[in-house]
Amino acid sequence: EAFLKQEIGTDRSVEELEQLAASQIISDMKEMKAALPASGIVSDVVLQESSPESILLELKQKMEPSFPDIPDVSFTVKQVPTSTQEYLSPAFYLIPPIDDSTQNTIYINPRHEMEGLNLFTTLAHEGYPGHLYQQSAFSATDPDPLRQAMNFLGYVEGWATYAENMSYTWTGLDDNLARCLQLNQDITLALYGRIDLGIHYEGWTTDDVTEFLSDYGLDDDETVHSVFRAIVSDPASYLPYCIGYMEFKELRDDTEETMGDDFNLKEFHQCILNIGPCSFDVLEKYIQKDYIRA
């Protein structure tokens, strides 16, 4: 981000900036990979076999220093029925009824055989401090029922992706590896979001996607076609995750820069949760009013 701020305003085109930013992230990842220890990278906490329920409780405990407490709610983890496993996501959170927000359900799709690190970060996205936590925190503010019916997918999925990204630091992994995985998520989201825009707004073909991904070292035909098919089949599905996450990250960085030593991460998260799902221009306005000026 610092690199882009330095380059924006120069004579470089958008395409050049895209490639420069990706190259910078890849360069950072290579440096971090070189700094990793030869052994002992992954802790037993990440690799041990563990139930989704116990991982969710672990996430709830590890998030405490950075996120405010919310009223206790119950949750149930279920498996996606066999008849729909082929068509449903690896995992998803089922929003509770508006008149009973204490009952929460997370579905796991066994077809995707998630375990270890993948299961840990996925449950951070769907559970704590992702969807389940955000929805429960918002319901605890007793919002107008109309707000519960409104849909701000960028806020909701952006928050869950932001939470997922933070969870890498709670895995017990080496700090450099955790940061490398966070950067990998960043660039993957950015690439998919750009391809989504390319296909559905600019009319990109498979050849265009192949050319675009080859610039970043991704030239396996099966991978390219798999990405193309996934994005064609579900237009604009990646943008709420990608843009929403970037909005939250930028909002945090800007607020932290503005407040300096007065910035408190837990209070910042509390303010976001109290405001609840909304457009990002509204969210930024209320952060300025309720937190920065507080």
Tab-separated table of C-alpha atoms in Angstrom, residues 11-277:
chain	number	residue	atom	x	y	z
A	11	ASP	CA	2.785	8.813	-15.326
A	12	ARG	CA	2.124	5.110	-14.838
A	13	SER	CA	-1.067	3.597	-16.244
A	14	VAL	CA	-3.553	1.580	-14.176
A	15	GLU	CA	-2.249	-1.608	-15.782
A	16	GLU	CA	1.328	-0.738	-14.863
A	17	LEU	CA	0.306	0.028	-11.293
A	18	GLU	CA	-1.505	-3.324	-11.067
A	19	GLN	CA	1.581	-5.201	-12.155
A	20	LEU	CA	3.904	-3.154	-9.956
A	21	ALA	CA	1.726	-3.739	-6.888
A	22	ALA	CA	1.531	-7.476	-7.537
A	23	SER	CA	5.275	-7.659	-8.160
A	24	GLN	CA	5.907	-5.818	-4.896
A	25	ILE	CA	3.711	-8.242	-2.929
A	26	ILE	CA	5.364	-11.257	-4.569
A	27	SER	CA	8.795	-9.775	-3.789
A	28	ASP	CA	7.788	-9.268	-0.145
A	29	MET	CA	6.538	-12.853	0.030
A	30	LYS	CA	9.827	-14.192	-1.359
A	31	GLU	CA	11.818	-12.223	1.228
A	32	MET	CA	9.625	-13.544	4.034
A	33	LYS	CA	9.876	-17.095	2.731
A	34	ALA	CA	13.676	-16.804	2.736
A	35	ALA	CA	13.545	-15.688	6.361
A	36	LEU	CA	11.538	-18.716	7.505
A	37	PRO	CA	13.201	-21.287	9.750
A	38	ALA	CA	14.039	-24.631	8.178
A	39	SER	CA	11.855	-26.541	10.627
A	40	GLY	CA	9.234	-25.975	13.263
A	41	ILE	CA	7.212	-23.662	11.005
A	42	VAL	CA	3.785	-25.053	11.832
A	43	SER	CA	2.658	-25.632	15.377
A	44	ASP	CA	0.734	-28.664	16.598
A	45	VAL	CA	-2.224	-26.353	17.256
A	46	VAL	CA	-2.799	-25.931	13.518
A	47	LEU	CA	-2.099	-29.492	12.405
A	48	GLN	CA	-3.811	-31.491	15.114
A	49	GLU	CA	-7.140	-33.062	14.277
A	50	SER	CA	-9.815	-30.962	15.916
A	51	SER	CA	-13.560	-30.562	15.655
A	52	PRO	CA	-15.082	-27.405	14.165
A	53	GLU	CA	-16.752	-26.715	17.495
A	54	SER	CA	-13.455	-26.736	19.398
A	55	ILE	CA	-11.787	-24.553	16.756
A	56	LEU	CA	-14.595	-21.996	17.044
A	57	LEU	CA	-14.150	-21.866	20.816
A	58	GLU	CA	-10.402	-21.488	20.338
A	59	LEU	CA	-10.946	-18.630	17.882
A	60	LYS	CA	-13.331	-16.970	20.323
A	61	GLN	CA	-10.630	-17.047	22.987
A	62	LYS	CA	-7.780	-15.875	20.735
A	63	MET	CA	-9.698	-12.910	19.330
A	64	GLU	CA	-10.394	-11.415	22.779
A	65	PRO	CA	-7.455	-8.952	22.880
A	66	SER	CA	-8.540	-7.327	19.592
A	67	PHE	CA	-12.348	-7.570	19.562
A	68	PRO	CA	-15.005	-6.476	22.056
A	69	ASP	CA	-17.121	-8.911	24.049
A	70	ILE	CA	-20.634	-9.641	22.844
A	71	PRO	CA	-23.567	-11.358	24.560
A	72	ASP	CA	-23.268	-15.146	24.587
A	73	VAL	CA	-24.970	-16.894	21.709
A	74	SER	CA	-25.231	-20.566	20.850
A	75	PHE	CA	-24.059	-22.129	17.622
A	76	THR	CA	-24.438	-25.443	15.858
A	77	VAL	CA	-22.123	-26.888	13.228
A	78	LYS	CA	-23.796	-29.118	10.646
A	79	GLN	CA	-22.706	-30.981	7.549
A	80	VAL	CA	-24.114	-30.077	4.140
A	81	PRO	CA	-26.470	-32.891	2.998
A	82	THR	CA	-24.997	-35.298	0.469
A	83	SER	CA	-27.540	-34.308	-2.171
A	84	THR	CA	-26.273	-30.711	-2.292
A	85	GLN	CA	-22.568	-31.103	-1.529
A	86	GLU	CA	-21.594	-30.867	-5.195
A	87	TYR	CA	-23.182	-27.436	-5.571
A	88	LEU	CA	-22.617	-25.650	-2.252
A	89	SER	CA	-19.658	-23.713	-0.879
A	90	PRO	CA	-17.008	-25.321	1.344
A	91	ALA	CA	-18.673	-23.629	4.321
A	92	PHE	CA	-21.292	-20.994	5.043
A	93	TYR	CA	-22.999	-19.245	7.935
A	94	LEU	CA	-26.784	-19.364	8.078
A	95	ILE	CA	-28.222	-16.049	9.274
A	96	PRO	CA	-30.626	-16.684	12.193
A	97	PRO	CA	-34.291	-15.676	12.202
A	98	ILE	CA	-34.865	-12.006	12.968
A	99	ASP	CA	-36.857	-12.925	16.106
A	100	ASP	CA	-34.249	-15.359	17.486
A	101	SER	CA	-30.743	-14.091	16.886
A	102	THR	CA	-29.226	-16.343	19.549
A	103	GLN	CA	-29.392	-19.474	17.394
A	104	ASN	CA	-26.595	-19.650	14.823
A	105	THR	CA	-25.692	-22.376	12.350
A	106	ILE	CA	-22.529	-22.979	10.350
A	107	TYR	CA	-22.564	-25.597	7.601
A	108	ILE	CA	-19.415	-27.488	6.584
A	109	ASN	CA	-19.271	-29.202	3.201
A	110	PRO	CA	-17.363	-32.498	3.691
A	111	ARG	CA	-16.854	-32.775	-0.066
A	112	HIS	CA	-14.043	-30.208	0.252
A	113	GLU	CA	-12.256	-32.171	3.011
A	114	MET	CA	-11.114	-29.118	4.952
A	115	GLU	CA	-8.709	-29.616	7.835
A	116	GLY	CA	-5.847	-27.945	9.661
A	117	LEU	CA	-5.044	-24.396	8.622
A	118	ASN	CA	-7.738	-24.279	5.933
A	119	LEU	CA	-10.458	-25.249	8.408
A	120	PHE	CA	-9.109	-22.834	11.028
A	121	THR	CA	-9.193	-19.768	8.757
A	122	THR	CA	-12.511	-20.784	7.172
A	123	LEU	CA	-14.154	-20.961	10.591
A	124	ALA	CA	-12.666	-17.560	11.424
A	125	HIS	CA	-14.485	-16.257	8.323
A	126	GLU	CA	-17.797	-17.983	9.074
A	127	GLY	CA	-17.703	-17.886	12.871
A	128	TYR	CA	-15.431	-15.907	15.197
A	129	PRO	CA	-14.674	-13.079	14.528
A	130	GLY	CA	-16.396	-13.322	11.124
A	131	HIS	CA	-20.057	-13.694	10.170
A	132	LEU	CA	-21.433	-15.263	13.359
A	133	TYR	CA	-19.702	-12.732	15.582
A	134	GLN	CA	-20.529	-9.701	13.428
A	135	GLN	CA	-24.193	-10.660	13.076
A	136	SER	CA	-24.518	-11.349	16.813
A	137	ALA	CA	-22.835	-8.051	17.703
A	138	PHE	CA	-25.137	-6.109	15.401
A	139	SER	CA	-28.254	-7.874	16.715
A	140	ALA	CA	-27.178	-6.969	20.253
A	141	THR	CA	-27.556	-3.271	19.369
A	142	ASP	CA	-31.319	-3.864	18.891
A	143	PRO	CA	-31.389	-2.338	15.390
A	144	ASP	CA	-34.526	-1.333	13.555
A	145	PRO	CA	-35.924	-4.508	11.923
A	146	LEU	CA	-35.670	-2.827	8.522
A	147	ARG	CA	-31.882	-2.760	8.858
A	148	GLN	CA	-31.873	-6.510	9.391
A	149	ALA	CA	-33.570	-6.900	6.025
A	150	MET	CA	-31.154	-4.641	4.132
A	151	ASN	CA	-28.223	-6.185	2.297
A	152	PHE	CA	-24.736	-4.668	2.332
A	153	LEU	CA	-22.688	-7.537	1.008
A	154	GLY	CA	-19.464	-5.528	0.808
A	155	TYR	CA	-19.590	-4.797	4.543
A	156	VAL	CA	-20.617	-8.330	5.544
A	157	GLU	CA	-18.198	-10.286	3.351
A	158	GLY	CA	-15.494	-7.647	3.668
A	159	TRP	CA	-15.628	-7.950	7.458
A	160	ALA	CA	-15.518	-11.755	7.356
A	161	THR	CA	-12.553	-11.699	4.964
A	162	TYR	CA	-10.798	-9.134	7.177
A	163	ALA	CA	-11.409	-11.449	10.155
A	164	GLU	CA	-10.106	-14.439	8.213
A	165	ASN	CA	-6.953	-12.535	7.307
A	166	MET	CA	-6.330	-11.639	10.955
A	167	SER	CA	-6.753	-15.276	12.022
A	168	TYR	CA	-3.442	-16.285	10.434
A	169	THR	CA	-1.706	-14.531	13.332
A	170	TRP	CA	-3.514	-16.812	15.821
A	171	THR	CA	-2.473	-20.120	14.262
A	172	GLY	CA	0.845	-20.522	16.027
A	173	LEU	CA	2.702	-20.257	12.734
A	174	ASP	CA	6.039	-18.496	12.403
A	175	ASP	CA	5.381	-14.759	12.058
A	176	ASN	CA	6.981	-14.584	8.613
A	177	LEU	CA	4.934	-17.501	7.328
A	178	ALA	CA	1.718	-16.058	8.772
A	179	ARG	CA	2.427	-12.733	7.057
A	180	CYS	CA	3.273	-14.543	3.816
A	181	LEU	CA	-0.088	-16.344	3.931
A	182	GLN	CA	-1.869	-13.059	4.582
A	183	LEU	CA	-0.190	-11.495	1.541
A	184	ASN	CA	-1.075	-14.545	-0.509
A	185	GLN	CA	-4.725	-14.040	0.405
A	186	ASP	CA	-4.450	-10.350	-0.503
A	187	ILE	CA	-3.051	-10.957	-3.966
A	188	THR	CA	-5.396	-13.880	-4.682
A	189	LEU	CA	-8.423	-11.725	-3.857
A	190	ALA	CA	-7.060	-8.872	-5.960
A	191	LEU	CA	-6.415	-11.119	-8.970
A	192	TYR	CA	-9.850	-12.744	-8.775
A	193	GLY	CA	-11.566	-9.393	-8.322
A	194	ARG	CA	-9.759	-7.956	-11.330
A	195	ILE	CA	-10.658	-10.990	-13.451
A	196	ASP	CA	-14.285	-10.663	-12.321
A	197	LEU	CA	-14.355	-7.081	-13.606
A	198	GLY	CA	-12.487	-8.079	-16.749
A	199	ILE	CA	-14.924	-10.839	-17.675
A	200	HIS	CA	-18.239	-9.257	-16.727
A	201	TYR	CA	-17.527	-5.607	-17.499
A	202	GLU	CA	-14.834	-5.638	-20.173
A	203	GLY	CA	-15.784	-8.888	-21.891
A	204	TRP	CA	-12.579	-10.827	-21.272
A	205	THR	CA	-12.274	-14.234	-22.917
A	206	THR	CA	-10.335	-17.252	-21.729
A	207	ASP	CA	-7.354	-15.990	-23.731
A	208	ASP	CA	-7.499	-12.637	-21.940
A	209	VAL	CA	-7.540	-14.354	-18.544
A	210	THR	CA	-4.666	-16.604	-19.623
A	211	GLU	CA	-2.604	-13.600	-20.668
A	212	PHE	CA	-3.439	-11.704	-17.482
A	213	LEU	CA	-2.531	-14.556	-15.125
A	214	SER	CA	0.630	-15.427	-17.052
A	215	ASP	CA	2.004	-12.012	-16.081
A	216	TYR	CA	1.958	-13.250	-12.466
A	217	GLY	CA	3.501	-16.650	-13.140
A	218	LEU	CA	0.203	-18.551	-13.318
A	219	ASP	CA	0.265	-20.326	-16.657
A	220	ASP	CA	-1.173	-23.772	-15.933
A	221	ASP	CA	-4.037	-24.291	-18.407
A	222	GLU	CA	-6.230	-26.262	-16.023
A	223	THR	CA	-5.861	-23.631	-13.298
A	224	VAL	CA	-6.680	-20.811	-15.709
A	225	HIS	CA	-9.752	-22.567	-17.095
A	226	SER	CA	-10.919	-23.488	-13.602
A	227	VAL	CA	-10.695	-19.838	-12.480
A	228	PHE	CA	-12.450	-18.678	-15.656
A	229	ARG	CA	-15.321	-21.159	-15.254
A	230	ALA	CA	-15.781	-20.314	-11.570
A	231	ILE	CA	-15.996	-16.567	-12.203
A	232	VAL	CA	-18.204	-16.866	-15.303
A	233	SER	CA	-20.689	-19.044	-13.430
A	234	ASP	CA	-21.194	-16.530	-10.604
A	235	PRO	CA	-20.820	-12.910	-11.774
A	236	ALA	CA	-19.482	-10.356	-9.279
A	237	SER	CA	-19.242	-12.944	-6.495
A	238	TYR	CA	-15.606	-12.126	-5.673
A	239	LEU	CA	-15.963	-8.345	-5.570
A	240	PRO	CA	-17.708	-8.047	-2.166
A	241	TYR	CA	-14.910	-10.099	-0.615
A	242	CYS	CA	-12.123	-8.300	-2.448
A	243	ILE	CA	-13.332	-4.692	-2.376
A	244	GLY	CA	-15.010	-5.054	1.025
A	245	TYR	CA	-11.829	-6.394	2.595
A	246	MET	CA	-9.734	-3.636	1.010
A	247	GLU	CA	-12.165	-1.001	2.296
A	248	PHE	CA	-11.900	-2.292	5.863
A	249	LYS	CA	-8.129	-2.550	5.655
A	250	GLU	CA	-7.817	0.975	4.254
A	251	LEU	CA	-10.223	2.337	6.878
A	252	ARG	CA	-8.165	0.767	9.658
A	253	ASP	CA	-4.855	1.993	8.222
A	254	ASP	CA	-6.155	5.539	7.719
A	255	THR	CA	-7.715	5.673	11.196
A	256	GLU	CA	-4.568	4.333	12.811
A	257	GLU	CA	-2.452	6.891	10.963
A	258	THR	CA	-4.789	9.732	11.971
A	259	MET	CA	-4.995	8.772	15.659
A	260	GLY	CA	-1.416	7.640	16.182
A	261	ASP	CA	-0.798	6.491	19.752
A	262	ASP	CA	-4.467	7.095	20.628
A	263	PHE	CA	-5.608	4.334	18.270
A	264	ASN	CA	-7.138	1.341	20.050
A	265	LEU	CA	-7.922	-1.673	17.868
A	266	LYS	CA	-10.624	-3.110	20.115
A	267	GLU	CA	-12.438	0.240	20.319
A	268	PHE	CA	-12.120	0.667	16.552
A	269	HIS	CA	-13.762	-2.720	16.001
A	270	GLN	CA	-16.439	-1.851	18.555
A	271	CYS	CA	-17.352	1.275	16.611
A	272	ILE	CA	-17.605	-0.636	13.321
A	273	LEU	CA	-19.815	-3.299	14.891
A	274	ASN	CA	-22.070	-0.713	16.546
A	275	ILE	CA	-22.623	1.086	13.234
A	276	GLY	CA	-23.484	-2.199	11.555
A	277	PRO	CA	-23.857	-3.095	7.874
